[in-house]
Structures are given as structure tokens and as C-alpha cells.
PDB file of C-alpha atoms and ligand atoms in Angstrom:
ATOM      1  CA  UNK A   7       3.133  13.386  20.966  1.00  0.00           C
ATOM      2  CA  UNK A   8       3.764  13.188  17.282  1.00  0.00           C
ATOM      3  CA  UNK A   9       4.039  17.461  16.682  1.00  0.00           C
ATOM      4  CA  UNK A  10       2.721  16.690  13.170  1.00  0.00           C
ATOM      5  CA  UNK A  11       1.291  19.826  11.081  1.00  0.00           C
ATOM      6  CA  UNK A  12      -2.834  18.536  11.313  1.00  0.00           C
ATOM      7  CA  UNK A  13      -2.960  20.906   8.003  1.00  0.00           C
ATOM      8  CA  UNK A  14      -0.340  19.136   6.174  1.00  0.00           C
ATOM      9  CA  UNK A  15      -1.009  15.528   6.532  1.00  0.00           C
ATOM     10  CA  UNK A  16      -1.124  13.429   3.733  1.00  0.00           C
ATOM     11  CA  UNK A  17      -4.203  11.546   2.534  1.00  0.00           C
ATOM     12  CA  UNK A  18      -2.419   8.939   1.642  1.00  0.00           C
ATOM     13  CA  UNK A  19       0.447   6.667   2.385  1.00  0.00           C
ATOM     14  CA  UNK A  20       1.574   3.707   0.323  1.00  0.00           C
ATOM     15  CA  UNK A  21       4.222   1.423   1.736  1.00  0.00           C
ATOM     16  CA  UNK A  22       7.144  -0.766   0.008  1.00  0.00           C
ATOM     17  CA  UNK A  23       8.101  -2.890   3.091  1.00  0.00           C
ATOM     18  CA  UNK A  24      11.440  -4.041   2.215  1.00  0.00           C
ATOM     19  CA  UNK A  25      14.350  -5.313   4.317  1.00  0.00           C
ATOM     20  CA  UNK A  26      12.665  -8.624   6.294  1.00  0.00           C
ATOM     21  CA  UNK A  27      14.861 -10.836   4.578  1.00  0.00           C
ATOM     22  CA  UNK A  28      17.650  -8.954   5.213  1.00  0.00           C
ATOM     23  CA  UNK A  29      16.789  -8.113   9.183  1.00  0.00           C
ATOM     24  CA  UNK A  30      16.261 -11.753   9.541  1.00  0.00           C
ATOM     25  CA  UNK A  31      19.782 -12.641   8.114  1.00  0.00           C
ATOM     26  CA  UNK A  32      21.528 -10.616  10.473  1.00  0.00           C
ATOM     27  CA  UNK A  33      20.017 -12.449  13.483  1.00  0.00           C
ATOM     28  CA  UNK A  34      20.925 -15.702  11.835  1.00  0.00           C
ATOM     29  CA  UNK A  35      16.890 -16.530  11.596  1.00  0.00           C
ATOM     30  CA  UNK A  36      15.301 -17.916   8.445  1.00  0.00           C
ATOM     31  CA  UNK A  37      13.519 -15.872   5.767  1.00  0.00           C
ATOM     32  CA  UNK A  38      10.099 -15.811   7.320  1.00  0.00           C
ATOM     33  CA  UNK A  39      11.123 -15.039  11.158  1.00  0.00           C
ATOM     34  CA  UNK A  40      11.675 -11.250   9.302  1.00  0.00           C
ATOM     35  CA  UNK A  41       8.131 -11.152   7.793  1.00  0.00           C
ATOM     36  CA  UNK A  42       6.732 -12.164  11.218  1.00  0.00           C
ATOM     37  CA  UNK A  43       8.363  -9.270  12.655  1.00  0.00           C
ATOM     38  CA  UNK A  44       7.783  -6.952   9.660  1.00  0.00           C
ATOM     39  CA  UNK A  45       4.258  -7.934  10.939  1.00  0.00           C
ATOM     40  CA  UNK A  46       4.666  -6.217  14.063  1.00  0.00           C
ATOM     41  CA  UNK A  47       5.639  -2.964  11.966  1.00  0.00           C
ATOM     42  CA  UNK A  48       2.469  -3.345   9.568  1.00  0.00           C
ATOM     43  CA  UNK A  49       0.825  -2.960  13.184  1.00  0.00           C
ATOM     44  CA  UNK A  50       2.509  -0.641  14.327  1.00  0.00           C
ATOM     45  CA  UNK A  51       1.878   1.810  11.082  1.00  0.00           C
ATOM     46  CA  UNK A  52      -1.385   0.826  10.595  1.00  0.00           C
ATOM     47  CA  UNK A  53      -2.125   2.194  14.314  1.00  0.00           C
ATOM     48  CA  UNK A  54      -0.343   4.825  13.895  1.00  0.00           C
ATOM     49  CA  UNK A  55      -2.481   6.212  10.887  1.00  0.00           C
ATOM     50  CA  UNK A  56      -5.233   5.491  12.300  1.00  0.00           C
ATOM     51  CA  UNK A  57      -4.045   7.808  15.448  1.00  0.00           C
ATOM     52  CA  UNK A  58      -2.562  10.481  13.341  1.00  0.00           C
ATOM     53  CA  UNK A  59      -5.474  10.441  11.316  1.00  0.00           C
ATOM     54  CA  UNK A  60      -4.385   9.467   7.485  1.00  0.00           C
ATOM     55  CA  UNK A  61      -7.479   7.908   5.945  1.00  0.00           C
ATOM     56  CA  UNK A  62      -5.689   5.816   3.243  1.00  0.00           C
ATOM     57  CA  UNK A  63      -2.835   3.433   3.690  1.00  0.00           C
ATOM     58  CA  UNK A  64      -1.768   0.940   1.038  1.00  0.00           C
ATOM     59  CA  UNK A  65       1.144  -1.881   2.034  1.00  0.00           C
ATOM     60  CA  UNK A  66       2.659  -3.589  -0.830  1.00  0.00           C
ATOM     61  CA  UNK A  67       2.144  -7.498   1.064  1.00  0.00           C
ATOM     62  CA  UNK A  68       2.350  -9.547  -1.645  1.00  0.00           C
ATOM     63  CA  UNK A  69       3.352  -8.670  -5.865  1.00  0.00           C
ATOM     64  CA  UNK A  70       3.226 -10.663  -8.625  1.00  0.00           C
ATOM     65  CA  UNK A  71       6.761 -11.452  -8.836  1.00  0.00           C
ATOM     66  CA  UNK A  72       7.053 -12.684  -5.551  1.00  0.00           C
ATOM     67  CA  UNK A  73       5.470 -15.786  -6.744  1.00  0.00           C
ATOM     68  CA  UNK A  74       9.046 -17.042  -7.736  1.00  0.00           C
ATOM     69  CA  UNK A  75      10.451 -17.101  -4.672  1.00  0.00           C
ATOM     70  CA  UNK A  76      11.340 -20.588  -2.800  1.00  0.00           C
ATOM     71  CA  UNK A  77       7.688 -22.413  -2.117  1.00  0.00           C
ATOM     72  CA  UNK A  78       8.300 -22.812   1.260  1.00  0.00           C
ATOM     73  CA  UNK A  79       8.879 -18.878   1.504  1.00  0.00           C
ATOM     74  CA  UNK A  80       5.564 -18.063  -0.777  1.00  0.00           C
ATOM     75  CA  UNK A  81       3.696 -20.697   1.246  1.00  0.00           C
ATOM     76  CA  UNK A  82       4.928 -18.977   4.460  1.00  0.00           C
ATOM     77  CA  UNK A  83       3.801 -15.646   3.544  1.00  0.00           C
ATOM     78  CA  UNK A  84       0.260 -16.740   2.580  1.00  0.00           C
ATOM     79  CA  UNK A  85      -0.028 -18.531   5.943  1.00  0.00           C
ATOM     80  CA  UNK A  86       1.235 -15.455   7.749  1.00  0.00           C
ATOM     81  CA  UNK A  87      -1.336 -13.510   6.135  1.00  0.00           C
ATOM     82  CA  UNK A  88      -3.956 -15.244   6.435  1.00  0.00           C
ATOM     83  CA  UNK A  89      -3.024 -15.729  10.634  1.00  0.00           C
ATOM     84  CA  UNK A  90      -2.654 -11.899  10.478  1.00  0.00           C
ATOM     85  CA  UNK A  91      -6.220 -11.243   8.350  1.00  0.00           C
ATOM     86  CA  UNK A  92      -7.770 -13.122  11.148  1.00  0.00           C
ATOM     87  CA  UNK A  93      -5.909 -12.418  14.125  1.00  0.00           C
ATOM     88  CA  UNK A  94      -6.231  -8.061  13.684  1.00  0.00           C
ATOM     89  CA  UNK A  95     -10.086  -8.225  12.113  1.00  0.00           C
ATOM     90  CA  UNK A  96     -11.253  -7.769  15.675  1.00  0.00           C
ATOM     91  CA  UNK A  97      -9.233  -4.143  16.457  1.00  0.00           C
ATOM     92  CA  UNK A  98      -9.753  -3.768  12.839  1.00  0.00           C
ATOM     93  CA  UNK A  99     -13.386  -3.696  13.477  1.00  0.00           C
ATOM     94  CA  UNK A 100     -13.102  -1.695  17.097  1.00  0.00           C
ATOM     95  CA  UNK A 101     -11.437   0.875  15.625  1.00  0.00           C
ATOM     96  CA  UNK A 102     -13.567   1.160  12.612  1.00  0.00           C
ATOM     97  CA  UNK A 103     -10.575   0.308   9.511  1.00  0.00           C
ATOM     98  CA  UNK A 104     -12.213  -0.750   6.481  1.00  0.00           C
ATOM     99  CA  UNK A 105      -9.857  -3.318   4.740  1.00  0.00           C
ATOM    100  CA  UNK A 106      -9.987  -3.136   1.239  1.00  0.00           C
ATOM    101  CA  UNK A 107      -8.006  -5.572  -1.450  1.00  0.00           C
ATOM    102  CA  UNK A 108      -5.668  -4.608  -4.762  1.00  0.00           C
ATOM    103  CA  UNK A 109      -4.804  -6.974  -6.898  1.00  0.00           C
ATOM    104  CA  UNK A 110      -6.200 -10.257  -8.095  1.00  0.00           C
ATOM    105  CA  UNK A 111      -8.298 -12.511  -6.294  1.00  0.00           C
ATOM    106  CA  UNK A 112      -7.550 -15.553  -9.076  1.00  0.00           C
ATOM    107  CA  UNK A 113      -4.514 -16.950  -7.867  1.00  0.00           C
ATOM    108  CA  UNK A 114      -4.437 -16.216  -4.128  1.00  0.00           C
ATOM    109  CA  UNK A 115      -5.084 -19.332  -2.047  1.00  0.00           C
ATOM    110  CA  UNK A 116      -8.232 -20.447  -1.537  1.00  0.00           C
ATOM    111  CA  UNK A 117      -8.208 -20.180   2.440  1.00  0.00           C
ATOM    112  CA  UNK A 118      -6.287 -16.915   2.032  1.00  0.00           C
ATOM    113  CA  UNK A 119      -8.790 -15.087  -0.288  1.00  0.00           C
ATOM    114  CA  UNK A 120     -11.528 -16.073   1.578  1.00  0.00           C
ATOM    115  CA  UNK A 121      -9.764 -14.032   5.241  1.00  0.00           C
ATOM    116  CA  UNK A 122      -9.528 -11.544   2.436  1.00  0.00           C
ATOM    117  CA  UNK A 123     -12.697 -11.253   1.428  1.00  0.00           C
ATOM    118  CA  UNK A 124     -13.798 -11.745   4.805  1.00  0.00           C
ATOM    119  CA  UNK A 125     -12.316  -9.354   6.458  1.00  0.00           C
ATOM    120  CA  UNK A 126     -13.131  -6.681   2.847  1.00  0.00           C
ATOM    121  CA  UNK A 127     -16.900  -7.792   3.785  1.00  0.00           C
ATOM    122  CA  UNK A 128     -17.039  -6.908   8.042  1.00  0.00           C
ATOM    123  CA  UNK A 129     -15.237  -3.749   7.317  1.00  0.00           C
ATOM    124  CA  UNK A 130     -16.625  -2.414   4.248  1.00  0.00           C
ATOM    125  CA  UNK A 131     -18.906   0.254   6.181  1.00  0.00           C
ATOM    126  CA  UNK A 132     -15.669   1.683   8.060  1.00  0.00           C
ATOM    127  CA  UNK A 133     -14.125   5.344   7.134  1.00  0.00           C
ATOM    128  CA  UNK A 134     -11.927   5.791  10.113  1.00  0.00           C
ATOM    129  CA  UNK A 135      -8.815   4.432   7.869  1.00  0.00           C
ATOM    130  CA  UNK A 136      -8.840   2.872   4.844  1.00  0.00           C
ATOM    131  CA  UNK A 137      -6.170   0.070   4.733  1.00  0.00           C
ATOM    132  CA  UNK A 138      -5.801  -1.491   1.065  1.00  0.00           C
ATOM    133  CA  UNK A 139      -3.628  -4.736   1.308  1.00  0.00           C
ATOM    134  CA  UNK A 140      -1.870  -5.141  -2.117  1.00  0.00           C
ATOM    135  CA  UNK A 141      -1.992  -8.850  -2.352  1.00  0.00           C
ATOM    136  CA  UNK A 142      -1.175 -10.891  -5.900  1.00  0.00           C
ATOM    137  CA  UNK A 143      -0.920  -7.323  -7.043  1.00  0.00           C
ATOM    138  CA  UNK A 144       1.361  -5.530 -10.405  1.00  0.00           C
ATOM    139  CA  UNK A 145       1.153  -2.494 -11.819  1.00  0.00           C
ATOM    140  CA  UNK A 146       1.797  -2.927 -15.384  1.00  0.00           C
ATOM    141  CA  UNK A 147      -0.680  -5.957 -15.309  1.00  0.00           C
ATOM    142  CA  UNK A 148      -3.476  -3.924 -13.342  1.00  0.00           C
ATOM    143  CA  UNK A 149      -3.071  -1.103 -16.133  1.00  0.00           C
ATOM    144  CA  UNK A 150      -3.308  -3.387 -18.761  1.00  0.00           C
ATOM    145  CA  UNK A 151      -6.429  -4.862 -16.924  1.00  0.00           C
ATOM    146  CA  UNK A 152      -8.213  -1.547 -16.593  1.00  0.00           C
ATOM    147  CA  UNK A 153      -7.347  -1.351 -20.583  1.00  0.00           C
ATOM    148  CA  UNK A 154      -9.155  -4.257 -21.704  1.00  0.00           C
ATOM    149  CA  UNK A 155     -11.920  -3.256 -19.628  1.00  0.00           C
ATOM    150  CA  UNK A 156     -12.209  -0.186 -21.622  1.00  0.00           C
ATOM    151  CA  UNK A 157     -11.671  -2.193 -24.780  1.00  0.00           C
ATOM    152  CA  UNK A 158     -14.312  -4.350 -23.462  1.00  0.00           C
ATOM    153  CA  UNK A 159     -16.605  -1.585 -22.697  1.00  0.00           C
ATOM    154  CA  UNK A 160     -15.845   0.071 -26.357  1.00  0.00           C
ATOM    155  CA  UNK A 161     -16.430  -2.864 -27.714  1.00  0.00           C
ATOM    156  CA  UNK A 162     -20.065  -3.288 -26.054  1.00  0.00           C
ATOM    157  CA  UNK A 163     -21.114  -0.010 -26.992  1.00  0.00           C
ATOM    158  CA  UNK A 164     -20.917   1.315 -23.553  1.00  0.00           C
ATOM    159  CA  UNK A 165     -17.985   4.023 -24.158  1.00  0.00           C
ATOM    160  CA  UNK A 166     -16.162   5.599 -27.057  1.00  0.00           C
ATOM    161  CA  UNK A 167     -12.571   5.858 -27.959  1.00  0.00           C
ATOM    162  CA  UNK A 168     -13.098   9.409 -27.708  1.00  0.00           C
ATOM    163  CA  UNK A 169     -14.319   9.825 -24.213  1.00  0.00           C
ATOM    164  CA  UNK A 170     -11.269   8.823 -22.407  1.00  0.00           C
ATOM    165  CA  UNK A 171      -9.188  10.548 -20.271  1.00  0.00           C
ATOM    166  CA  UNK A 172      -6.612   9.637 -17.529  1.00  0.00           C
ATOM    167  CA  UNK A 173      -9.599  10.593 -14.947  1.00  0.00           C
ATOM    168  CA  UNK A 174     -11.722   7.569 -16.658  1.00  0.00           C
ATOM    169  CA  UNK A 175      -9.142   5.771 -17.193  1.00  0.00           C
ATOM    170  CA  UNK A 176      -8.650   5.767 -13.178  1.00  0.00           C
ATOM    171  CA  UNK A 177     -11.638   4.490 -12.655  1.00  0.00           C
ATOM    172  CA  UNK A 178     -10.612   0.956 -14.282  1.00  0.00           C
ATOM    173  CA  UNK A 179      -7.812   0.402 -11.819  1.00  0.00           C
ATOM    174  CA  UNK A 180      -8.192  -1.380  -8.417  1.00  0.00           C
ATOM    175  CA  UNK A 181      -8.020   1.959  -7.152  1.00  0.00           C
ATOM    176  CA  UNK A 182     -11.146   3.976  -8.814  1.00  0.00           C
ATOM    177  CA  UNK A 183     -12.622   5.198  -5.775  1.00  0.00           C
ATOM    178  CA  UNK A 184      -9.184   6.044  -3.434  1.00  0.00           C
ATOM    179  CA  UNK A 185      -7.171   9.796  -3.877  1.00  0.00           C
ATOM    180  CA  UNK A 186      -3.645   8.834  -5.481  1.00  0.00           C
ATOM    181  CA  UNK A 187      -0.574   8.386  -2.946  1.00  0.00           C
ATOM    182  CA  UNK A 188       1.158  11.416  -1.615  1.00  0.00           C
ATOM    183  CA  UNK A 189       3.443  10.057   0.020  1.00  0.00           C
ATOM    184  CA  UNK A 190       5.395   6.267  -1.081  1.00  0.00           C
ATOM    185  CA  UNK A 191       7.642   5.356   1.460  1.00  0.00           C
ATOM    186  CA  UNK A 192      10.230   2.158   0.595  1.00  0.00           C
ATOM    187  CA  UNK A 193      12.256   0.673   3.229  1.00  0.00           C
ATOM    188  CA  UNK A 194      16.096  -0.862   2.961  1.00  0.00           C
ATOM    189  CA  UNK A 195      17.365   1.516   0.790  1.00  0.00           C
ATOM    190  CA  UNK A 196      16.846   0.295  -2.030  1.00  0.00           C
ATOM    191  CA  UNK A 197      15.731   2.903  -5.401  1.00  0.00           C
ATOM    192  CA  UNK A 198      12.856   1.377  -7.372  1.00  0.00           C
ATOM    193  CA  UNK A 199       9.389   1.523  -7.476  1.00  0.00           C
ATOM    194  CA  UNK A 200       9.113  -2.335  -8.278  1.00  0.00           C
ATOM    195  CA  UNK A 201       5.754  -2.435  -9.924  1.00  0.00           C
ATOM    196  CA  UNK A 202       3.808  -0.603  -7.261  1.00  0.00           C
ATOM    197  CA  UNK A 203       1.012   1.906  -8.378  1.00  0.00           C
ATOM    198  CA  UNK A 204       2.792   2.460 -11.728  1.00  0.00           C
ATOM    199  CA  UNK A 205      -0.287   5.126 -12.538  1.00  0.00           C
ATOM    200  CA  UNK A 206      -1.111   5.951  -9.110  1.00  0.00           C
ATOM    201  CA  UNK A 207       2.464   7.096  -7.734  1.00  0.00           C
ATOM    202  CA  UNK A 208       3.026  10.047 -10.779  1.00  0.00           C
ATOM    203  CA  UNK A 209       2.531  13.033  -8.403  1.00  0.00           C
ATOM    204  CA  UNK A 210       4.032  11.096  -5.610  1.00  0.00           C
ATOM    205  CA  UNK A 211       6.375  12.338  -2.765  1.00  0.00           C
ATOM    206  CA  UNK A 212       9.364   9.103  -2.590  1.00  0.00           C
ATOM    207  CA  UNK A 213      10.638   7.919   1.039  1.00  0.00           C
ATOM    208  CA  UNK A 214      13.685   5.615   0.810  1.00  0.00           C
ATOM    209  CA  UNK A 215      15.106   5.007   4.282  1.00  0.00           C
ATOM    210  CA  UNK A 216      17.663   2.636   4.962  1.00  0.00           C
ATOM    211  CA  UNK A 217      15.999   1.489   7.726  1.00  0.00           C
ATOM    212  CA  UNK A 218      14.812  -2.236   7.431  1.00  0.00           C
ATOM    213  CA  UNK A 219      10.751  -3.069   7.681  1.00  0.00           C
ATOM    214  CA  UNK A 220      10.757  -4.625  11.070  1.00  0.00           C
ATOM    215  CA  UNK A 221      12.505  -1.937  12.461  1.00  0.00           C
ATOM    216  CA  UNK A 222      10.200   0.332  10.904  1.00  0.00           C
ATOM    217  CA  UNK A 223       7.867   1.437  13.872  1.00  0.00           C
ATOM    218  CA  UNK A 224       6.108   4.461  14.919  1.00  0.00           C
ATOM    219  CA  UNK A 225       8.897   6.716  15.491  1.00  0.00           C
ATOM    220  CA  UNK A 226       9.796   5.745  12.100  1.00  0.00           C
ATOM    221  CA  UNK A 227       6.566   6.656  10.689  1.00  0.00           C
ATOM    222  CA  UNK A 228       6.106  10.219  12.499  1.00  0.00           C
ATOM    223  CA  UNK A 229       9.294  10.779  10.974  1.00  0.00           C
ATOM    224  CA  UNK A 230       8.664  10.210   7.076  1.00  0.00           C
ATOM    225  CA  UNK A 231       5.735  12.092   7.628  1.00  0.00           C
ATOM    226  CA  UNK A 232       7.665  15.107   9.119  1.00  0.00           C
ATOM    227  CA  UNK A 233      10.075  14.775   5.947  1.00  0.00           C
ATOM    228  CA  UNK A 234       6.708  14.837   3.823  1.00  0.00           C
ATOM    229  CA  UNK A 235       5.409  17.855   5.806  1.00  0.00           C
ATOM    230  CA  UNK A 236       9.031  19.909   4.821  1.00  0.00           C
ATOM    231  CA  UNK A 237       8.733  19.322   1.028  1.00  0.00           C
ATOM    232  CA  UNK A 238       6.964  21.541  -1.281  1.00  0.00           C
ATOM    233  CA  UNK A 239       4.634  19.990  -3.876  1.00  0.00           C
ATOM    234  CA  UNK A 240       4.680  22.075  -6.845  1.00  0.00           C
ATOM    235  CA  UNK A 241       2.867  19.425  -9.631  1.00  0.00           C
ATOM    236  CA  UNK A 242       4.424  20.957 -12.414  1.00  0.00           C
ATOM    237  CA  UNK A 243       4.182  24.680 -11.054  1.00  0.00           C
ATOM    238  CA  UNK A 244       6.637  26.857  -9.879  1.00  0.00           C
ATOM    239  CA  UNK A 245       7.632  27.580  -6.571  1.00  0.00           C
ATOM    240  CA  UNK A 246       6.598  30.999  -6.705  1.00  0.00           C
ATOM    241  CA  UNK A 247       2.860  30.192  -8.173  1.00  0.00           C
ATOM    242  CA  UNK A 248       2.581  27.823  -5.261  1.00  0.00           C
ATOM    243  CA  UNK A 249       3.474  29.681  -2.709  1.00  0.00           C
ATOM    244  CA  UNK A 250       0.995  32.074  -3.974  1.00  0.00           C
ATOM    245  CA  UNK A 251      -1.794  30.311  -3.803  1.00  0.00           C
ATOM    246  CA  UNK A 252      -4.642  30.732  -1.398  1.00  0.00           C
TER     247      UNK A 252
HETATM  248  C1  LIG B  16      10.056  -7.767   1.451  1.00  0.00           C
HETATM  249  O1  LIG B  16      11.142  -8.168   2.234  1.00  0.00           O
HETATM  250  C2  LIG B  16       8.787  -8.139   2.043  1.00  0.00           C
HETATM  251  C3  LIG B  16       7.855  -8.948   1.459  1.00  0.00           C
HETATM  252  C4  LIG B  16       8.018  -9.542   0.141  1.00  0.00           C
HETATM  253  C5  LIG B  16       6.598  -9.296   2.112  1.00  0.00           C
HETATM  254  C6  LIG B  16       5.958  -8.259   2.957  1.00  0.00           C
HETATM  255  C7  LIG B  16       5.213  -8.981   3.979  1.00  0.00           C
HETATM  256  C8  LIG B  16       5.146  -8.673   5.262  1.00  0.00           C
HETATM  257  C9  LIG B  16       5.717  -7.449   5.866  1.00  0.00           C
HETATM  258  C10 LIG B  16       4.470  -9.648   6.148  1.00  0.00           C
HETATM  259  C11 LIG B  16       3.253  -9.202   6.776  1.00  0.00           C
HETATM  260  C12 LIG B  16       2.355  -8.384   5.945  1.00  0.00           C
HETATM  261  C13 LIG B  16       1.103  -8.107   6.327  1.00  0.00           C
HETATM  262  C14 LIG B  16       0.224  -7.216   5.531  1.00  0.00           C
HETATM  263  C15 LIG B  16       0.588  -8.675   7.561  1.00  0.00           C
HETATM  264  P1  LIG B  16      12.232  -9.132   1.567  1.00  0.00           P
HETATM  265  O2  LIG B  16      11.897 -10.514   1.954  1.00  0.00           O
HETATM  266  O3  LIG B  16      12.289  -8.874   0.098  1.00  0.00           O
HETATM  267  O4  LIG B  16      13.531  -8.639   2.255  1.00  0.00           O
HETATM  268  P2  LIG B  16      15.004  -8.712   1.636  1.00  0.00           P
HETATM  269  O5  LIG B  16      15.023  -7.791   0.453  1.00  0.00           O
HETATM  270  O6  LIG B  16      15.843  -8.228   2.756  1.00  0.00           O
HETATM  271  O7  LIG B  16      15.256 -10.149   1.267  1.00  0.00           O
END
């Protein structure tokens, strides 16, 4: 039993799932023993979603600047990904999770992108829970993506300067069709938002636990969401007006 408010759940959860380094160093194990167990807690929080019933869950797997870590490490992670891809697709599918991808395809391995894109493909009819894997994903470089499509579009004679908004603007990002965040949580303590949803996160309710990723299980999860379900949200309002309202 999870005693979670059903009327105060939040649509959506986006993950920074730091800390496997870190857990792994303590046990003396290399780099990439941590990531397989921080795979255990993507499964863990991915069930758990789908139980509590979240529809949108986006896990930060793989940025852009974690290209320059050591090969072996980078070359680790894809293979672990891709194992994982193909090894959950079947609950995936039971349990009706649409997997859907942020980020760039060019520069994801071959083998990789196509798990990806199968796995985007089997599941793309699913509502139950939406998971988005951020994969070869930034956020300055997918807002200035969505801005030369616009510029593009302009340019064609398909929109006007004058026309845009930060609601069409949305539309050009990798996330056009999914509500923003309301809840980020980051693992291991640390304070940034390291390139993740730069436009998405502004409204955003911030989670830092100290708590490392592969010890970040269920429990873990009810409990950010409890902390989510005490705040007040006021977007720019006052307390007063929001309490207020019907
Ligand atoms: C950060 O920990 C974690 C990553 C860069 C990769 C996240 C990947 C996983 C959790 C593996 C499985 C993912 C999926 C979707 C199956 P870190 O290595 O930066 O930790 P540190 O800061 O302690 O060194």
C-alpha cells in the first residue's frame, strides 16, 4: 500500500539517475556493475508508475556529454541498453507501456537505435504509461533544434515570425505531444539540472535525495511522490489565490 493522494498525483515524472558510479565504488566494483544495478531501479520505478498510475515518465539514460566518458564506459552503457531494450519489451508490451525516444537518433549505435526504434514501433499504440528514454539527448541542443525548425519553416513560407509563442514553440521539441514535468527528481545529491528539459522543467517541482540510483527503489519512489503531494504549486500566484481556487 502506497497511501498516495489518487487526486494529487503527478502526470509526470522525469528522472536524473545519478549516483551508479559512486554506489559501485563503494563495493569496490567497476563503473558499469552500478549502471547494471541502477537497472534494477529503472525497473523498479518504471513498475511502480505504472502501478500508481503516472502516465508519463522520462529517465535521463544517456546525455550528450556523456559521450566523453572512458570508451569502455560509453560502450558499456550502450550494450546495457540495448540488453535492457530487449530484455523488458515483453512486460513492456503485457502491461501496455508505450516507449517513446528523446533525443537524437544520429549518433546512437547502429544496433542500439534499432532496439530503440524497435521497441518505439511495438509499443506505440500503448497509453497505460508513457516511458520516454532520453538517449543521446541535451537540452540546449534540442532547443536550438526546435529553432531552426521554425527558421526552417519561416523560411518555407509555412509560419511567420509573428505567430510564435512558447505553446508553438513546444511543439518543435522532442516533447510536442507530452504535458511538461511536475515533478524532476535527481538522485546523489547533487544540485543541477545538467541539461535535462531546459524548457520543459520551468514550472517544475525539484527532488534531490541523497540517496544513490541503485538504491533508488519503490519505497524510494512512493516517497518523492508523497514530498510532491505536500508542496503547493502556486505558478506565479499567490498562496491565497490558489487556495481559492475551485
Ligand atoms: C549516472 O551515474 C548514470 C548514468 C550516466 C547512466 C544512467 C544509466 C542507467 C541507470 C543504466 C540503465 C538505464 C536504463 C534506461 C536501462 P554516474 O555514473 O554519473 O554516477 P557517479 O556520479 O556516481 O559517477
Amino acid at each position: 500500500m502506497h497511501r498516495l493522494d489518487p487526486q494529487k498525483l503527478p502526470r509526470h515524472v522525469a528522472v536524473i539517475m545519478d549516483g551508479n558510479g559512486r554506489w559501485a565504488q563503494k563495493r569496490l566494483l567497476n563503473r558499469v556493475a552500478g549502471h547494471e544495478a541502477g537497472a534494477e531501479s529503472v525497473r523498479a520505478v518504471v513498475r511502480s508508475c505504472r502501478e500508481i498510475g503516472i502516465p508519463y515518465l522520462t529517465l535521463y539514460a544517456f546525455s550528450k556529454e556523456n559521450w566523453q566518458r572512458p570508451r569502455t564506459e560509453v560502450e558499456a552503457l550502450w550494450r546495457l541498453l540495448k540488453r535492457f531494450i530487449r530484455s523488458e519489451l515483453p512486460e513492456l508490451m503485457e502491461r501496455e507501456i508505450r516507449v517513446c525516444h528523446l533525443g537524437d537518433a544520429e549518433g546512437i549505435p547502429e544496433d542500439v537505435l534499432r532496439e530503440v526504434q524497435n521497441a518505439v514501433a511495438q509499443t506505440a499504440s500503448f497509453r497505460a504509461l508513457t516511458v520516454n528514454l532520453a538517449l543521446n539527448y541535451g537540452g540546449r541542443h534540442e532547443i536550438v533544434r526546435a529553432a531552426r525548425l521554425l527558421m526552417e519553416a519561416v523560411h518555407h513560407g509555412t509560419r511567420r515570425p509573428e505567430d510564435l509563442t512558447p505553446e508553438l514553440f513546444a511543439t518543435y521539441l522532442f516533447t510536442a505531444d507530452i504535458p511538461d514535468p511536475d515533478l524532476l527528481i535527481r538522485t546523489s545529491g547533487e544540485c543541477r539540472i545538467s541539461n535535462f528539459l531546459l524548457w520543459q522543467l520551468a514550472y517544475t517541482e525539484l527532488y534531490i535525495t541523497e540517496t544513490l540510483w541503485p538504491d533508488f527503489r519503490e519505497e524510494q519512489f512512493i516517497e518523492a511522490v508523497r514530498e510532491y503531494q505536500r508542496r503547493e504549486r502556486r505558478f506565479g500566484k499567490t498562496g491565497e489565490q490558489i487556495r481559492c481556487e475551485p
